[in-house]
CSV table of C-alpha atoms in Angstrom, one decimal:
chain,number,residue,atom,x,y,z
A,23,MET,CA,-34.0,-136.6,-162.8
A,24,ALA,CA,-34.5,-139.7,-160.6
A,25,LEU,CA,-37.9,-140.7,-162.0
A,26,ARG,CA,-37.6,-143.6,-164.3
A,27,GLY,CA,-40.0,-144.5,-167.1
A,28,GLU,CA,-42.9,-142.4,-168.4
A,29,ARG,CA,-45.7,-143.4,-166.0
A,30,VAL,CA,-46.7,-143.6,-162.4
A,31,THR,CA,-46.5,-147.1,-160.8
A,32,LEU,CA,-47.7,-148.4,-157.5
A,33,ALA,CA,-44.1,-148.1,-156.2
A,34,HIS,CA,-44.6,-144.3,-156.4
A,35,GLY,CA,-47.2,-144.6,-153.6
A,36,GLY,CA,-45.3,-147.0,-151.4
A,37,GLY,CA,-43.6,-144.6,-149.1
A,38,GLY,CA,-40.0,-145.4,-150.2
A,39,ARG,CA,-37.5,-143.8,-152.5
A,40,ALA,CA,-39.7,-143.9,-155.6
A,41,MET,CA,-42.4,-142.0,-153.8
A,42,ARG,CA,-39.9,-139.4,-152.5
A,43,ASP,CA,-38.6,-138.9,-156.1
A,44,LEU,CA,-42.2,-138.4,-157.4
A,45,ILE,CA,-43.0,-135.8,-154.7
A,46,GLU,CA,-39.7,-133.9,-155.0
A,47,GLU,CA,-39.6,-133.9,-158.9
A,48,ILE,CA,-43.2,-133.4,-159.7
A,49,PHE,CA,-44.7,-131.5,-156.7
A,50,THR,CA,-42.4,-129.7,-154.2
A,51,SER,CA,-39.9,-128.6,-156.8
A,52,VAL,CA,-42.7,-126.6,-158.5
A,53,PHE,CA,-44.9,-125.6,-155.5
A,54,ALA,CA,-41.8,-124.8,-153.4
A,55,PRO,CA,-43.5,-124.6,-150.0
A,56,PRO,CA,-41.0,-123.1,-147.5
A,57,GLY,CA,-39.6,-125.7,-145.0
A,58,MET,CA,-42.3,-128.3,-146.1
A,59,GLU,CA,-43.1,-130.9,-143.5
A,60,ASP,CA,-46.4,-132.8,-142.8
A,61,GLN,CA,-48.0,-129.6,-141.7
A,62,ALA,CA,-47.9,-125.9,-142.5
A,63,ARG,CA,-47.3,-123.2,-139.9
A,64,LEU,CA,-48.9,-120.0,-141.0
A,65,MET,CA,-49.0,-116.4,-140.1
A,66,SER,CA,-50.4,-113.3,-141.8
A,67,ASP,CA,-50.5,-109.7,-140.6
A,68,ALA,CA,-54.2,-109.8,-141.6
A,69,LEU,CA,-54.9,-112.1,-138.6
A,70,HIS,CA,-53.8,-109.3,-136.2
A,71,ASP,CA,-56.7,-107.0,-137.3
A,72,PRO,CA,-59.3,-106.8,-134.6
A,73,GLY,CA,-62.5,-108.5,-135.7
A,74,ALA,CA,-60.9,-110.4,-138.6
A,75,ARG,CA,-62.2,-113.9,-139.2
A,76,LEU,CA,-60.8,-117.0,-140.8
A,77,ALA,CA,-62.6,-118.7,-143.7
A,78,PHE,CA,-61.9,-122.3,-144.5
A,79,THR,CA,-63.2,-124.4,-147.4
A,80,THR,CA,-62.5,-127.7,-149.2
A,81,ASP,CA,-63.5,-129.2,-152.5
A,82,GLY,CA,-62.7,-132.3,-154.6
A,83,PHE,CA,-62.1,-132.2,-158.3
A,84,VAL,CA,-62.8,-135.2,-160.6
A,85,VAL,CA,-63.4,-133.7,-164.0
A,86,THR,CA,-63.2,-135.7,-167.2
A,87,PRO,CA,-61.4,-135.1,-169.4
A,88,MET,CA,-58.6,-133.9,-167.2
A,89,GLU,CA,-57.4,-131.5,-169.8
A,90,PHE,CA,-59.8,-129.4,-171.8
A,91,PRO,CA,-59.8,-126.1,-173.8
A,92,GLY,CA,-59.1,-123.3,-171.4
A,93,GLY,CA,-57.7,-125.4,-168.6
A,94,ASN,CA,-57.1,-128.6,-166.8
A,95,ILE,CA,-58.0,-130.3,-163.5
A,96,GLY,CA,-55.2,-128.4,-161.8
A,97,LYS,CA,-56.5,-125.0,-162.8
A,98,LEU,CA,-60.0,-126.0,-161.6
A,99,ALA,CA,-58.6,-127.1,-158.3
A,100,ILE,CA,-56.9,-123.7,-157.6
A,101,CYS,CA,-59.7,-121.5,-159.0
A,102,GLY,CA,-62.5,-123.4,-157.5
A,103,THR,CA,-61.1,-123.2,-154.0
A,104,VAL,CA,-60.0,-119.5,-154.3
A,105,ASN,CA,-63.5,-118.7,-155.5
A,106,ASP,CA,-65.2,-120.5,-152.6
A,107,LEU,CA,-63.2,-118.2,-150.3
A,108,ALA,CA,-63.6,-115.0,-152.4
A,109,VAL,CA,-67.4,-115.1,-152.6
A,110,GLY,CA,-67.6,-115.2,-148.8
A,111,GLY,CA,-65.7,-111.9,-148.7
A,112,ALA,CA,-62.4,-113.6,-147.7
A,113,THR,CA,-59.0,-112.7,-149.0
A,114,PRO,CA,-57.6,-116.2,-150.1
A,115,LEU,CA,-54.2,-116.9,-148.6
A,116,TRP,CA,-53.2,-120.5,-148.4
A,117,LEU,CA,-54.1,-123.8,-150.1
A,118,SER,CA,-53.5,-127.5,-149.5
A,119,ALA,CA,-53.5,-130.0,-152.4
A,120,ALA,CA,-54.0,-133.7,-152.1
A,121,PHE,CA,-53.6,-136.0,-155.2
A,122,ILE,CA,-55.1,-139.4,-155.9
A,123,ILE,CA,-53.2,-140.7,-158.9
A,124,GLU,CA,-54.1,-143.8,-160.9
A,125,GLU,CA,-51.4,-146.3,-161.7
A,126,GLY,CA,-50.3,-145.7,-165.3
A,127,THR,CA,-50.8,-141.9,-165.4
A,128,GLU,CA,-48.1,-140.3,-167.5
A,129,PHE,CA,-45.5,-138.1,-165.7
A,130,ALA,CA,-45.9,-135.6,-168.5
A,131,VAL,CA,-49.6,-135.1,-167.7
A,132,LEU,CA,-48.9,-134.7,-164.0
A,133,ARG,CA,-46.2,-132.2,-164.8
A,134,ARG,CA,-48.6,-130.1,-166.9
A,135,ILE,CA,-51.2,-130.2,-164.2
A,136,VAL,CA,-48.8,-129.2,-161.4
A,137,ALA,CA,-47.2,-126.4,-163.5
A,138,THR,CA,-50.7,-125.0,-164.2
A,139,MET,CA,-51.5,-125.1,-160.5
A,140,ALA,CA,-48.4,-123.2,-159.6
A,141,ARG,CA,-49.0,-120.6,-162.2
A,142,GLU,CA,-52.7,-120.1,-161.2
A,143,ALA,CA,-51.8,-119.9,-157.5
A,144,GLU,CA,-49.2,-117.2,-158.1
A,145,ALA,CA,-51.6,-115.2,-160.2
A,146,ALA,CA,-54.3,-115.5,-157.6
A,147,GLY,CA,-52.0,-114.4,-154.8
A,148,VAL,CA,-52.2,-117.7,-152.8
A,149,ARG,CA,-49.6,-120.2,-151.7
A,150,ILE,CA,-49.8,-124.0,-151.8
A,151,VAL,CA,-48.3,-124.8,-148.4
A,152,THR,CA,-49.0,-128.5,-147.8
A,153,GLY,CA,-50.2,-131.5,-149.7
A,154,ASP,CA,-50.4,-135.3,-150.0
A,155,THR,CA,-50.1,-137.9,-152.7
A,156,LYS,CA,-51.6,-141.4,-153.0
A,157,VAL,CA,-51.3,-143.9,-155.9
A,158,VAL,CA,-54.1,-146.3,-156.5
A,159,GLU,CA,-54.4,-149.4,-158.7
A,160,ARG,CA,-55.3,-149.1,-162.3
A,161,GLY,CA,-59.1,-148.6,-162.6
A,162,ALA,CA,-59.5,-147.4,-159.0
A,163,CYS,CA,-59.9,-143.8,-160.1
A,164,ASP,CA,-59.8,-142.0,-163.5
A,165,GLY,CA,-56.3,-140.5,-164.0
A,166,VAL,CA,-56.0,-137.9,-161.3
A,167,PHE,CA,-58.3,-136.7,-158.6
A,168,ILE,CA,-57.4,-133.6,-156.6
A,169,THR,CA,-58.7,-132.3,-153.3
A,170,THR,CA,-57.8,-128.7,-152.4
A,171,SER,CA,-58.6,-126.9,-149.2
A,172,GLY,CA,-58.2,-123.2,-148.7
A,173,ILE,CA,-57.8,-120.7,-145.9
A,174,GLY,CA,-58.5,-117.0,-146.2
A,175,VAL,CA,-59.1,-114.0,-143.9
A,176,ILE,CA,-62.3,-111.9,-143.8
A,177,PRO,CA,-61.8,-108.3,-142.8
A,178,ALA,CA,-63.8,-107.1,-139.8
A,179,SER,CA,-65.7,-104.6,-142.0
A,180,ARG,CA,-67.2,-107.4,-144.2
A,181,ASP,CA,-70.3,-109.4,-143.4
A,182,MET,CA,-71.6,-111.2,-146.5
A,183,ALA,CA,-74.3,-113.8,-146.4
A,184,ALA,CA,-77.3,-114.8,-148.6
A,185,SER,CA,-79.6,-114.0,-145.7
A,186,HIS,CA,-78.5,-110.3,-145.9
A,187,VAL,CA,-80.1,-109.9,-149.4
A,188,ARG,CA,-83.1,-107.5,-149.3
A,189,ALA,CA,-85.8,-106.5,-151.8
A,190,GLY,CA,-84.5,-104.0,-154.2
A,191,ASP,CA,-80.9,-105.3,-154.2
A,192,VAL,CA,-79.4,-105.7,-157.7
A,193,ALA,CA,-77.9,-109.0,-159.1
A,194,ILE,CA,-74.8,-108.7,-161.2
A,195,VAL,CA,-72.9,-111.6,-163.0
A,196,ASN,CA,-69.3,-111.1,-164.1
A,197,GLY,CA,-69.5,-112.6,-167.6
A,198,VAL,CA,-71.0,-114.9,-170.2
A,199,LEU,CA,-72.6,-118.0,-168.7
A,200,GLY,CA,-72.2,-121.7,-169.3
A,201,ASP,CA,-68.9,-121.8,-171.2
A,202,HIS,CA,-67.3,-124.3,-168.8
A,203,GLY,CA,-70.2,-126.8,-169.0
A,204,ALA,CA,-70.4,-126.4,-172.8
A,205,THR,CA,-66.6,-126.9,-173.1
A,206,ILE,CA,-66.5,-130.1,-171.1
A,207,LEU,CA,-69.5,-131.4,-173.0
A,208,ALA,CA,-67.8,-130.8,-176.4
A,209,ALA,CA,-64.4,-132.1,-175.1
A,210,ARG,CA,-65.7,-135.5,-174.2
A,211,GLY,CA,-66.3,-136.2,-177.9
A,212,ASP,CA,-69.0,-138.8,-177.4
A,213,LEU,CA,-71.7,-136.4,-178.6
A,214,ALA,CA,-69.9,-135.6,-181.9
A,215,LEU,CA,-70.0,-131.9,-181.0
A,216,SER,CA,-67.3,-129.5,-182.1
A,217,SER,CA,-66.9,-126.0,-180.6
A,218,ALA,CA,-64.4,-123.2,-180.3
A,219,ILE,CA,-65.7,-122.3,-176.8
A,220,GLU,CA,-63.1,-122.4,-174.0
A,221,SER,CA,-63.8,-123.0,-170.3
A,222,ASP,CA,-64.5,-119.8,-168.3
A,223,CYS,CA,-62.3,-121.2,-165.4
A,224,ALA,CA,-60.7,-118.3,-163.6
A,225,ALA,CA,-59.8,-117.2,-160.0
A,226,LEU,CA,-62.0,-114.4,-158.9
A,227,GLY,CA,-60.3,-113.1,-155.7
A,228,HIS,CA,-59.0,-109.9,-157.4
A,229,LEU,CA,-62.4,-109.3,-159.0
A,230,MET,CA,-64.2,-109.7,-155.7
A,231,GLU,CA,-61.8,-107.3,-154.0
A,232,ALA,CA,-62.4,-104.7,-156.7
A,233,ALA,CA,-66.2,-105.1,-156.6
A,234,LEU,CA,-66.3,-104.9,-152.8
A,235,SER,CA,-64.2,-101.8,-152.7
A,236,ALA,CA,-66.7,-100.2,-155.1
A,237,ALA,CA,-69.7,-101.6,-153.3
A,238,PRO,CA,-68.7,-101.9,-149.6
A,239,GLU,CA,-72.3,-102.8,-148.6
A,240,ALA,CA,-72.5,-105.8,-150.9
A,241,ARG,CA,-74.9,-108.4,-149.5
A,242,ALA,CA,-73.9,-111.8,-150.8
A,243,ALA,CA,-72.1,-113.6,-153.7
A,244,ARG,CA,-72.2,-117.1,-155.1
A,245,ASP,CA,-69.8,-118.8,-157.6
A,246,LEU,CA,-71.9,-120.4,-160.3
A,247,THR,CA,-70.5,-123.9,-160.4
A,248,ARG,CA,-72.6,-127.1,-160.5
A,249,GLY,CA,-76.2,-126.2,-160.9
A,250,GLY,CA,-75.2,-122.9,-162.7
A,251,LEU,CA,-76.9,-119.5,-162.2
A,252,ALA,CA,-80.4,-121.0,-161.6
A,253,SER,CA,-79.3,-123.1,-158.6
A,254,ALA,CA,-77.3,-120.2,-157.0
A,255,LEU,CA,-80.2,-117.8,-157.3
A,256,ASN,CA,-82.6,-120.3,-155.8
A,257,GLU,CA,-80.2,-120.8,-152.8
A,258,ILE,CA,-80.0,-117.1,-152.2
A,259,ALA,CA,-83.8,-116.6,-152.6
A,260,GLU,CA,-84.5,-119.3,-150.0
A,261,GLU,CA,-82.0,-118.1,-147.5
A,262,ALA,CA,-82.9,-114.4,-147.9
A,263,GLY,CA,-86.7,-115.1,-147.8
A,264,CYS,CA,-87.3,-112.9,-150.8
A,265,GLY,CA,-88.1,-113.4,-154.5
A,266,ILE,CA,-85.7,-112.8,-157.3
A,267,VAL,CA,-86.6,-111.6,-160.8
A,268,ILE,CA,-84.1,-111.9,-163.7
A,269,ASP,CA,-84.5,-110.6,-167.3
A,270,GLU,CA,-83.8,-113.1,-170.1
A,271,ASP,CA,-82.7,-110.3,-172.4
A,272,ALA,CA,-80.1,-109.2,-169.9
A,273,LEU,CA,-78.4,-112.6,-169.5
A,274,PRO,CA,-75.0,-112.8,-171.1
A,275,LEU,CA,-75.0,-116.0,-173.2
A,276,ARG,CA,-73.0,-116.9,-176.3
A,277,ALA,CA,-74.9,-118.0,-179.3
A,278,GLU,CA,-72.8,-121.1,-179.5
A,279,VAL,CA,-73.8,-122.1,-175.9
A,280,VAL,CA,-77.4,-121.4,-176.6
A,281,GLY,CA,-77.3,-123.4,-179.8
A,282,MET,CA,-75.6,-126.4,-178.1
A,283,CYS,CA,-78.2,-126.4,-175.4
A,284,GLU,CA,-81.0,-126.3,-177.9
A,285,ILE,CA,-79.6,-129.3,-179.7
A,286,LEU,CA,-79.2,-131.4,-176.5
A,287,GLY,CA,-82.3,-130.2,-174.7
A,288,LEU,CA,-80.3,-128.5,-171.9
A,289,ASP,CA,-81.0,-125.2,-170.2
A,290,PRO,CA,-77.9,-122.8,-170.1
A,291,LEU,CA,-79.0,-121.4,-166.8
A,292,TYR,CA,-78.1,-124.7,-165.2
A,293,LEU,CA,-74.7,-125.2,-167.0
A,294,ALA,CA,-71.7,-125.2,-164.7
A,295,ASN,CA,-69.3,-122.2,-164.7
A,296,GLU,CA,-65.8,-122.1,-163.0
A,297,GLY,CA,-65.0,-118.4,-163.3
A,298,ARG,CA,-68.4,-116.8,-162.9
A,299,LEU,CA,-70.2,-115.4,-159.9
A,300,VAL,CA,-73.4,-113.5,-159.0
A,301,LEU,CA,-73.1,-110.6,-156.6
A,302,PHE,CA,-76.0,-108.8,-154.9
A,303,VAL,CA,-75.5,-105.2,-154.0
A,304,PRO,CA,-77.7,-102.3,-152.9
A,305,ALA,CA,-79.2,-100.5,-155.9
A,306,ASP,CA,-77.3,-97.3,-155.3
A,307,GLN,CA,-74.0,-99.2,-155.5
A,308,ALA,CA,-74.8,-101.4,-158.5
A,309,GLU,CA,-73.3,-99.2,-161.2
A,310,ALA,CA,-70.0,-98.8,-159.3
A,311,ALA,CA,-69.7,-102.5,-158.7
A,312,LEU,CA,-70.5,-103.2,-162.4
A,313,ALA,CA,-67.9,-100.7,-163.5
A,314,ALA,CA,-65.3,-102.2,-161.2
A,315,MET,CA,-65.9,-105.7,-162.5
A,316,GLN,CA,-65.9,-104.6,-166.2
A,317,ALA,CA,-62.5,-103.0,-165.7
A,318,LEU,CA,-60.9,-106.4,-165.0
A,319,PRO,CA,-60.4,-109.3,-167.6
A,320,GLU,CA,-62.4,-111.7,-165.4
A,321,GLY,CA,-65.4,-109.2,-165.5
A,322,GLU,CA,-65.3,-107.7,-168.9
A,323,GLY,CA,-68.7,-109.3,-169.7
A,324,ALA,CA,-70.3,-108.3,-166.5
A,325,ALA,CA,-74.0,-107.4,-166.6
A,326,ILE,CA,-76.9,-106.5,-164.3
A,327,ILE,CA,-79.4,-109.4,-164.7
A,328,GLY,CA,-82.1,-108.7,-162.2
A,329,ARG,CA,-83.0,-107.9,-158.6
A,330,ALA,CA,-84.4,-109.1,-155.4
A,331,VAL,CA,-88.1,-108.4,-154.9
A,332,ALA,CA,-90.6,-108.6,-152.0
A,333,ASP,CA,-93.0,-110.9,-153.9
A,334,HIS,CA,-92.9,-114.7,-154.3
A,335,ALA,CA,-90.5,-115.3,-151.4
A,336,GLY,CA,-88.0,-118.1,-152.0
A,337,GLN,CA,-88.8,-118.3,-155.7
A,338,VAL,CA,-86.8,-117.2,-158.8
A,339,ARG,CA,-88.7,-115.9,-161.9
A,340,MET,CA,-87.5,-114.8,-165.3
A,341,ARG,CA,-89.1,-112.3,-167.6
A,342,THR,CA,-88.8,-113.9,-170.9
A,343,ALA,CA,-87.9,-112.3,-174.2
A,344,PHE,CA,-91.5,-112.8,-175.4
A,345,GLY,CA,-92.9,-110.8,-172.5
A,346,GLY,CA,-94.0,-113.7,-170.3
A,347,THR,CA,-92.8,-115.0,-167.0
A,348,ARG,CA,-91.5,-118.4,-166.1
A,349,ILE,CA,-90.3,-120.0,-162.8
A,350,VAL,CA,-86.6,-120.8,-162.7
A,351,ASP,CA,-86.5,-123.8,-160.3
A,352,MET,CA,-83.6,-125.5,-158.5
A,353,LEU,CA,-81.8,-128.1,-160.6
A,354,VAL,CA,-83.0,-131.6,-159.9
A,355,GLY,CA,-80.3,-134.2,-160.4
A,356,GLU,CA,-77.3,-133.4,-162.6
A,357,GLN,CA,-77.4,-132.2,-166.2
A,358,LEU,CA,-73.8,-133.4,-166.7
A,359,PRO,CA,-71.7,-135.4,-164.3
A,360,ARG,CA,-67.9,-135.1,-163.7
A,361,ILE,CA,-67.9,-131.5,-164.7
A,362,CYS,CA,-65.5,-130.2,-162.1
């Protein structure tokens, strides 16, 4: 153990011995990328399949607090990037991870974050193959910020896009909605809320593979992160040029989340999720896709929530529990910042 003290100092970002000790003891000893240099040289048999395409995504994670019930910023960084690839029909393969670390951050916190990332990456079937660290002055960021990029391969037989959704297609979500947003809200403590809810943060690559095997003509999927289910459905309706109708009674919501939203004047349809997606499939493949999701832990709460329709193109409407109908619009602004 060459690291001295309990916290990161500016010397750990200076490019010298202290920085090397930080990288070797905290990061590369856990991620263990083979032959790590400043770049990763990659190969997969999947790239040899005629018609296979690469998928590439990147995302930054700045959640506060960094550790919360059900996860931490490291778990978010892995799951968020894996899910961005998975909902495009790609098999996630490789990730990069870049860390911005505030001077004074405890080594123990960093070790927990990195250990979580390694564990989640292994479970998701991806490898962290390259990365970067920077240390900034106290106050220049809030603890740890992480940027992850991911590469996956889309098989030639898959072609998913929101524009492919057609009237009659069925919308399925893989579990209860809003748990991540509600968890972060309670974990901040400044609203004097207490809750037993844990974040829904989860990698969904395996779930998507199972659903697409059961419903090979699936049209499109979206992970339900910032803006929640409502924003994702509006994006799909606009790009597909069709309407979407959802049933309030069919939405999987915890009573605790609904109650918290009522107290704070929030709409659970806009709460962020980090382990939830909506999948549109042809009606004759919906039950198979639903059963495939429900057979996995990440989809045990899966439910059919509505369908695409030919009316009111570009608009999402909800049949309410009282028999009426209301428009579910795109989120304007942000219900809660620093959520992921």
